[in-house]
Coordinates of C-alpha atoms in Angstrom, one line a residue:
M6 CA 186.4 12.2 112.0
N7 CA 183.1 14.1 112.6
E8 CA 179.7 12.5 113.0
L9 CA 178.9 12.6 109.3
G10 CA 182.3 11.0 108.5
K11 CA 181.8 8.2 111.0
N12 CA 178.3 7.5 109.8
A13 CA 179.3 7.7 106.2
H14 CA 182.2 5.3 106.8
A15 CA 179.8 2.9 108.6
I16 CA 177.4 3.1 105.7
S17 CA 180.1 2.6 103.1
C18 CA 181.2 -0.5 104.9
A19 CA 177.7 -2.0 104.9
D20 CA 177.1 -5.0 102.7
D21 CA 174.1 -3.3 100.9
Y22 CA 175.8 0.0 100.3
D23 CA 176.7 1.0 96.7
P24 CA 177.5 4.7 96.3
N25 CA 177.1 4.3 92.5
S26 CA 173.6 2.8 92.8
M27 CA 171.9 3.2 96.2
P28 CA 168.2 2.0 96.3
V29 CA 165.6 4.8 96.8
V30 CA 164.4 3.5 100.2
K31 CA 168.0 3.1 101.5
A32 CA 168.9 6.6 100.4
R33 CA 166.0 8.0 102.4
E34 CA 167.1 6.1 105.4
V35 CA 170.7 7.3 105.1
I36 CA 169.7 10.9 104.8
A37 CA 167.5 10.7 107.8
R38 CA 170.4 9.7 110.0
F39 CA 172.1 13.1 109.7
L40 CA 169.1 15.4 110.2
N41 CA 169.0 17.5 113.3
P42 CA 166.4 20.4 113.3
V43 CA 167.4 24.0 113.7
A44 CA 167.7 25.0 117.3
T45 CA 167.1 28.7 117.1
I46 CA 163.6 29.8 118.1
E47 CA 161.7 33.1 118.0
R48 CA 158.5 34.6 119.1
V49 CA 156.0 35.7 116.4
G50 CA 152.5 37.2 116.5
V51 CA 149.7 34.7 115.9
R52 CA 148.8 36.3 112.5
A53 CA 152.4 35.6 111.4
A54 CA 152.5 32.1 112.6
L55 CA 150.7 30.3 109.8
D56 CA 152.8 27.4 108.5
R57 CA 155.5 28.0 111.0
V58 CA 156.7 25.1 113.2
L59 CA 156.0 25.2 116.9
A60 CA 159.1 25.1 119.1
E61 CA 157.1 24.9 122.3
D62 CA 153.8 23.3 123.3
V63 CA 150.9 25.7 123.4
V64 CA 149.3 25.2 126.9
S65 CA 145.7 26.4 127.5
P66 CA 145.6 29.2 130.2
L67 CA 141.9 28.6 130.7
N68 CA 139.0 26.2 130.3
V69 CA 137.4 25.9 126.9
P70 CA 134.6 26.4 127.1
A71 CA 134.9 28.6 130.1
H72 CA 131.4 27.8 131.4
D73 CA 128.8 25.1 131.0
N74 CA 126.9 26.3 128.0
S75 CA 124.1 25.2 125.7
A76 CA 124.7 23.4 122.4
M77 CA 121.2 24.2 121.2
D78 CA 118.5 26.9 121.3
G79 CA 116.0 25.7 123.9
Y80 CA 115.3 25.6 127.6
A81 CA 117.6 25.0 130.5
V82 CA 115.8 22.8 133.1
R83 CA 116.3 20.8 136.2
F84 CA 116.2 17.2 135.1
A85 CA 114.5 16.3 138.5
D86 CA 111.5 18.4 137.4
L87 CA 110.9 16.3 134.3
K88 CA 108.6 13.3 134.2
G89 CA 109.9 10.2 132.5
D90 CA 107.4 9.7 129.7
G91 CA 104.8 12.3 130.8
E92 CA 104.5 16.0 130.1
V93 CA 105.3 18.7 132.6
T94 CA 104.7 22.4 132.6
L95 CA 107.4 24.8 133.9
K96 CA 107.4 28.5 134.5
M97 CA 110.0 30.5 132.4
A98 CA 112.1 32.6 134.8
G99 CA 114.1 34.5 132.2
T100 CA 116.5 34.1 129.3
S101 CA 120.2 33.3 129.0
F102 CA 121.8 34.8 125.8
A103 CA 125.3 34.0 124.5
G104 CA 127.4 36.7 126.3
V105 CA 124.5 37.8 128.5
P106 CA 123.8 35.1 131.1
F107 CA 120.7 34.7 133.3
Q108 CA 121.4 36.0 136.8
G109 CA 120.5 34.0 139.9
P110 CA 119.6 30.3 140.6
V111 CA 116.7 28.5 139.0
K112 CA 114.1 27.2 141.4
A113 CA 112.2 23.9 141.3
G114 CA 109.4 24.1 138.7
E115 CA 111.2 26.8 136.7
C116 CA 113.2 26.9 133.4
V117 CA 115.2 29.4 131.5
R118 CA 115.0 30.2 127.8
I119 CA 118.6 29.7 126.5
M120 CA 120.3 30.4 123.3
T121 CA 123.2 28.4 121.7
G122 CA 126.4 29.3 123.6
G123 CA 124.5 30.7 126.5
V124 CA 125.8 30.0 130.0
V125 CA 123.8 27.3 131.7
P126 CA 122.0 28.9 134.7
Q127 CA 122.7 27.8 138.3
G128 CA 120.6 24.9 139.3
T129 CA 119.9 23.6 135.8
D130 CA 121.6 20.5 134.3
T131 CA 119.7 19.7 131.1
I132 CA 118.8 21.4 127.8
V133 CA 115.6 20.7 126.1
M134 CA 115.5 21.7 122.4
Q135 CA 112.9 24.4 121.5
E136 CA 111.4 21.9 119.0
H137 CA 110.6 19.6 121.9
A138 CA 108.7 22.2 124.0
K139 CA 105.5 24.3 123.6
A140 CA 105.4 27.9 124.9
D141 CA 102.3 29.7 126.1
K142 CA 103.5 33.0 127.3
D143 CA 105.7 32.1 130.4
R144 CA 104.4 28.6 130.7
I145 CA 106.5 25.9 128.9
A146 CA 105.1 22.4 128.3
I147 CA 107.8 19.7 128.0
G148 CA 107.1 16.1 127.0
G149 CA 109.0 13.0 128.2
G150 CA 111.9 11.0 126.9
H151 CA 114.8 13.3 127.8
R152 CA 118.3 12.5 129.1
Q153 CA 120.0 14.2 132.0
G154 CA 122.8 16.5 130.7
Q155 CA 121.7 16.4 127.1
H156 CA 122.8 19.2 124.7
L157 CA 125.0 20.7 127.5
R158 CA 128.7 21.5 126.9
K159 CA 130.7 21.2 130.1
A160 CA 133.3 23.8 131.0
G161 CA 136.8 22.5 130.0
E162 CA 135.4 19.6 127.9
D163 CA 137.4 20.9 124.9
L164 CA 140.5 22.0 126.8
A165 CA 141.1 22.2 130.5
T166 CA 143.4 24.8 132.1
G167 CA 147.0 23.6 131.9
Q168 CA 146.2 21.1 129.1
V169 CA 148.5 21.0 126.0
A170 CA 146.4 22.4 123.2
L171 CA 149.1 22.1 120.4
K172 CA 152.2 20.0 120.6
C173 CA 155.7 21.2 119.7
G174 CA 156.8 20.1 116.2
I175 CA 153.6 20.8 114.2
A176 CA 153.3 23.2 111.3
L177 CA 150.5 25.6 112.3
R178 CA 147.4 25.4 110.0
P179 CA 144.5 27.9 109.9
A180 CA 142.5 25.9 112.4
D181 CA 145.5 25.9 114.8
I182 CA 145.8 29.7 114.4
G183 CA 142.1 29.9 115.4
L184 CA 142.6 27.6 118.3
I185 CA 145.5 29.7 119.7
S186 CA 143.5 32.9 119.3
S187 CA 140.5 31.3 121.1
L188 CA 142.8 31.0 124.1
G189 CA 143.6 34.7 124.1
I190 CA 147.3 33.9 123.2
G191 CA 148.8 36.6 120.9
E192 CA 152.3 35.2 120.4
V193 CA 153.8 31.7 119.9
T194 CA 157.3 30.3 120.0
V195 CA 158.4 28.8 116.6
Y196 CA 161.6 27.6 115.0
R197 CA 163.3 30.1 112.8
K198 CA 162.9 29.5 109.1
L199 CA 165.3 27.1 107.5
R200 CA 167.8 29.0 105.3
V201 CA 168.5 27.3 101.9
A202 CA 171.0 28.6 99.3
F203 CA 170.9 27.2 95.8
F204 CA 172.5 27.8 92.5
S205 CA 172.8 26.1 89.1
T206 CA 176.1 25.1 87.5
G207 CA 176.9 25.0 83.8
D208 CA 178.4 27.2 81.1
E209 CA 175.3 26.5 78.9
L210 CA 172.9 28.2 81.3
V211 CA 171.7 31.8 81.2
S212 CA 169.2 33.6 83.5
I213 CA 166.0 35.2 82.3
G214 CA 166.8 38.6 81.0
S215 CA 170.0 37.6 79.3
Q216 CA 170.4 36.7 75.6
P217 CA 171.4 33.1 75.1
K218 CA 174.4 32.6 72.8
E219 CA 174.6 29.6 70.5
G220 CA 174.4 26.4 72.5
Q221 CA 173.0 28.1 75.6
I222 CA 169.6 27.7 77.2
F223 CA 167.6 29.5 79.8
D224 CA 168.0 28.1 83.4
S225 CA 164.6 26.9 84.6
N226 CA 165.9 24.9 87.6
R227 CA 166.5 27.9 89.8
Y228 CA 163.0 29.2 89.3
T229 CA 161.5 25.7 89.9
L230 CA 163.6 25.4 93.1
H231 CA 162.6 28.8 94.2
G232 CA 158.9 27.9 93.9
M233 CA 159.3 24.6 95.7
L234 CA 161.4 26.1 98.5
T235 CA 158.9 29.0 99.0
R236 CA 156.0 26.5 99.2
L237 CA 157.9 24.8 102.1
G238 CA 158.3 28.1 103.9
C239 CA 162.1 28.3 103.6
E240 CA 164.2 31.4 103.6
V241 CA 165.6 31.2 100.1
L242 CA 168.9 32.5 98.8
D243 CA 169.2 32.4 95.0
M244 CA 172.9 32.5 94.1
G245 CA 172.4 32.4 90.4
V246 CA 174.3 30.5 87.7
V247 CA 177.9 29.5 88.5
R248 CA 180.2 28.7 85.6
D249 CA 182.1 25.4 85.3
E250 CA 185.3 26.9 86.7
P251 CA 186.8 25.3 89.9
A252 CA 187.6 28.7 91.6
L253 CA 184.1 30.1 91.0
L254 CA 182.5 26.9 92.2
E255 CA 184.6 26.7 95.3
K256 CA 183.7 30.2 96.2
A257 CA 180.1 29.6 95.6
F258 CA 180.1 26.5 97.8
R259 CA 181.9 28.3 100.6
D260 CA 179.6 31.4 100.4
A261 CA 176.5 29.2 100.3
A262 CA 177.6 27.0 103.2
S263 CA 178.4 30.0 105.4
A264 CA 175.1 31.6 104.8
A265 CA 172.6 28.7 104.9
D266 CA 171.6 25.5 106.6
V267 CA 171.2 23.7 103.3
V268 CA 172.9 24.1 100.0
I269 CA 171.2 22.8 96.8
T270 CA 172.8 22.7 93.4
S271 CA 171.5 21.5 90.1
G272 CA 173.9 20.1 87.6
G273 CA 177.5 19.0 87.9
V274 CA 177.0 15.7 89.8
S275 CA 177.1 13.4 86.8
V276 CA 180.3 11.9 85.4
G277 CA 181.9 14.2 82.8
E278 CA 184.9 16.3 82.1
A279 CA 183.4 19.5 83.2
D280 CA 181.7 18.2 86.4
F281 CA 183.8 19.6 89.2
V282 CA 181.2 19.4 92.0
K283 CA 182.2 16.0 93.4
V284 CA 185.9 16.8 93.4
L285 CA 185.2 20.1 95.2
L286 CA 183.0 18.3 97.8
D287 CA 185.8 15.9 98.6
K288 CA 187.9 19.0 99.3
L289 CA 185.3 21.1 101.2
G290 CA 183.2 18.5 102.9
E291 CA 182.1 14.9 102.7
V292 CA 179.8 13.1 100.3
V293 CA 177.7 10.1 101.6
F294 CA 176.4 9.0 98.2
W295 CA 176.1 10.3 94.7
K296 CA 174.1 7.9 92.7
I297 CA 170.6 6.5 93.2
A298 CA 169.0 3.4 91.5
M299 CA 166.1 5.5 90.1
K300 CA 164.9 7.1 86.9
P301 CA 164.8 9.9 86.4
G302 CA 167.4 11.4 88.8
R303 CA 170.2 8.8 89.1
P304 CA 172.9 11.4 89.7
L305 CA 172.0 12.7 93.2
A306 CA 174.6 13.6 95.7
Y307 CA 174.1 14.1 99.5
G308 CA 176.6 15.2 102.0
K309 CA 177.7 18.1 104.1
I310 CA 179.9 21.2 103.6
G311 CA 180.9 22.4 107.1
H312 CA 177.6 22.5 109.1
A313 CA 175.4 22.8 106.0
H314 CA 173.7 19.9 104.4
F315 CA 174.3 19.5 100.7
F316 CA 172.0 18.1 98.0
G317 CA 173.5 18.0 94.5
L318 CA 170.6 17.5 92.1
P319 CA 170.8 16.5 88.5
G320 CA 170.8 19.1 85.8
N321 CA 167.8 17.9 83.8
P322 CA 164.6 19.8 84.8
V323 CA 162.4 16.8 85.5
S324 CA 165.1 15.0 87.4
V325 CA 165.5 18.1 89.6
M326 CA 161.8 18.0 90.6
V327 CA 161.6 14.2 91.1
T328 CA 164.7 14.1 93.3
F329 CA 163.5 17.2 95.3
Y330 CA 160.1 15.6 95.9
Q331 CA 161.4 12.2 96.8
F332 CA 164.4 13.2 99.0
V333 CA 164.9 16.9 99.6
R334 CA 161.3 17.8 100.7
D335 CA 161.2 15.5 103.7
A336 CA 164.8 16.4 104.8
L337 CA 164.0 20.1 104.7
L338 CA 160.8 19.6 106.7
R339 CA 162.6 17.6 109.3
L340 CA 165.4 20.2 109.5
S341 CA 162.7 22.9 110.0
G342 CA 161.6 21.2 113.2
L343 CA 158.5 19.4 111.9
D344 CA 158.1 16.2 113.9
P345 CA 156.9 13.8 112.6
V346 CA 157.2 14.7 109.0
P347 CA 153.9 13.7 107.4
S348 CA 154.3 11.0 104.8
I349 CA 152.7 11.5 101.4
P350 CA 150.1 8.8 100.9
T351 CA 150.2 6.5 97.9
F352 CA 147.5 4.3 96.6
K353 CA 146.8 2.0 93.7
V354 CA 144.6 2.6 90.6
P355 CA 144.4 1.0 87.2
C356 CA 146.8 2.4 84.6
I357 CA 145.2 2.9 81.2
S358 CA 148.5 3.5 79.4
S359 CA 151.2 1.1 78.3
L360 CA 154.4 1.9 80.2
K361 CA 157.9 0.9 79.2
K362 CA 160.0 -0.1 82.2
A363 CA 163.2 -2.2 82.5
P364 CA 163.8 -4.0 85.9
G365 CA 166.7 -2.8 88.0
R366 CA 165.7 0.6 89.4
T367 CA 162.7 2.5 90.7
E368 CA 161.0 4.8 88.2
F369 CA 158.8 7.8 88.8
Q370 CA 156.8 8.4 85.6
R371 CA 154.6 11.4 85.3
G372 CA 150.9 10.7 85.2
V373 CA 147.4 12.3 85.2
L374 CA 145.1 10.9 87.8
E375 CA 141.5 11.4 86.8
R376 CA 137.9 10.1 87.5
D377 CA 135.4 9.1 84.8
S378 CA 131.7 9.8 84.7
H379 CA 131.1 6.6 86.8
G380 CA 133.3 7.8 89.6
T381 CA 136.1 5.3 88.8
W382 CA 139.7 6.5 89.2
S383 CA 142.5 5.7 86.8
V384 CA 145.9 7.1 85.7
R385 CA 147.4 7.7 82.4
V386 CA 151.0 8.7 81.5
T387 CA 151.5 12.3 80.4
G388 CA 153.4 11.2 77.2
E389 CA 157.1 11.2 76.6
Q390 CA 159.0 10.7 79.8
G391 CA 162.4 12.1 79.0
S392 CA 164.1 13.9 81.9
G393 CA 164.4 17.1 79.9
I394 CA 160.7 17.3 79.1
L395 CA 159.6 19.8 81.7
R396 CA 156.1 19.9 80.2
S397 CA 155.6 16.4 81.5
M398 CA 155.8 17.7 85.1
S399 CA 153.6 20.7 84.3
E400 CA 150.8 18.5 82.9
A401 CA 151.1 15.8 85.6
N402 CA 149.2 15.7 88.9
C403 CA 150.8 12.6 90.2
F404 CA 153.8 10.2 90.0
I405 CA 153.4 6.7 88.8
I406 CA 155.8 4.8 91.0
L407 CA 157.2 1.6 89.4
P408 CA 159.2 -0.6 91.8
T409 CA 162.7 -1.9 91.1
D410 CA 161.6 -5.3 89.9
Q411 CA 158.7 -4.0 87.7
G412 CA 158.9 -4.6 84.0
N413 CA 156.6 -3.2 81.3
V414 CA 153.1 -2.3 82.3
T415 CA 150.1 -3.2 80.2
P416 CA 146.8 -1.3 80.2
G417 CA 144.6 -2.3 83.1
T418 CA 147.4 -3.1 85.5
M419 CA 147.1 -1.7 89.0
V420 CA 150.0 0.8 89.7
E421 CA 151.0 2.8 92.7
V422 CA 150.5 6.6 92.4
Q423 CA 151.6 9.5 94.5
V424 CA 149.7 12.8 94.1
L425 CA 151.7 15.9 93.5
E426 CA 149.4 18.5 94.9
G427 CA 150.2 18.8 98.6
I428 CA 153.7 17.4 98.3
V429 CA 155.1 20.9 98.0

């Protein structure tokens, strides 16, 4: 029995395990047990590294800043030359520009005009802002009340030579790209992109460009999945629509598992005469669970086909998106090498709509989070919440998360919301 099989068996023997109705939190925990990031790494140019996951720490090869420099336009002085509360007049010996430093030491009784970023001249240890000094040709009058070392940025105070600038496991943001470039580093080591193969199942589905026959509909799920996977930076393999025929489905599963790290399907995991997916998975791999105590999205399967992870999503368009956001997203990011996977924050606001909810399972209703003219936030439902109403996801900017024991919600009740923008 392989690792998945052993873990699945242990899970199935647990007192709180029910493959026909696993709680949302438990399902997340179960999936997390089987996730090991991709091991293959590659070197990419810094311009191509945006959103890629670092596979090695980025170590600074130099001090940042490289020299003591000024944080202000002003005058570099010797603090010993200043008088506590009195005024002192110093002779200006020259100027230190950013990139063109003053040459030579500064003697007692002298100062140097210095620009922001300019190298602090030898012998000086304090910067006096130009607003706090009066110039009369080369004579500079400086009042009291200054602090030794003020407005001076020390060499290496941002990063010291040999210090870790960026840790392995982070997804590189624009600021990180700039930081890497500031160190003179042109290439970084990243994990290869996660390969995800996906297809839809069902005789009723046709792709865009085909003419639907009576009883057929256009397949939206593949296009939705393509968008979500692309947002996550995955290498996507769209395998189209696969008919409800065992031989075709088996070939599709074998081909997908051999080509990808993760296989995602939509449709075919509910109970029905034409739903062959679970039967095939029992033959080709192992299924850990196939039902979640949630709405929408109850029929959700997770397991493995060979070395590939498998997510069998429901067929209804809204259910596909809800289950992807709540389970698949975090799993794909973890498999991509991201560590830790950032959690999506939730917070509570008053709901101005009446919500129907029966206790017994977690619900993810689609909502619109908005702020009124007084700056007060609230959420309202998008309207009808049927799992086939894709418009409810298009109009929504958040999920309204109603816990298992929650009943109906009356206007004014505080509810938990999870914003959609930024999830994927």
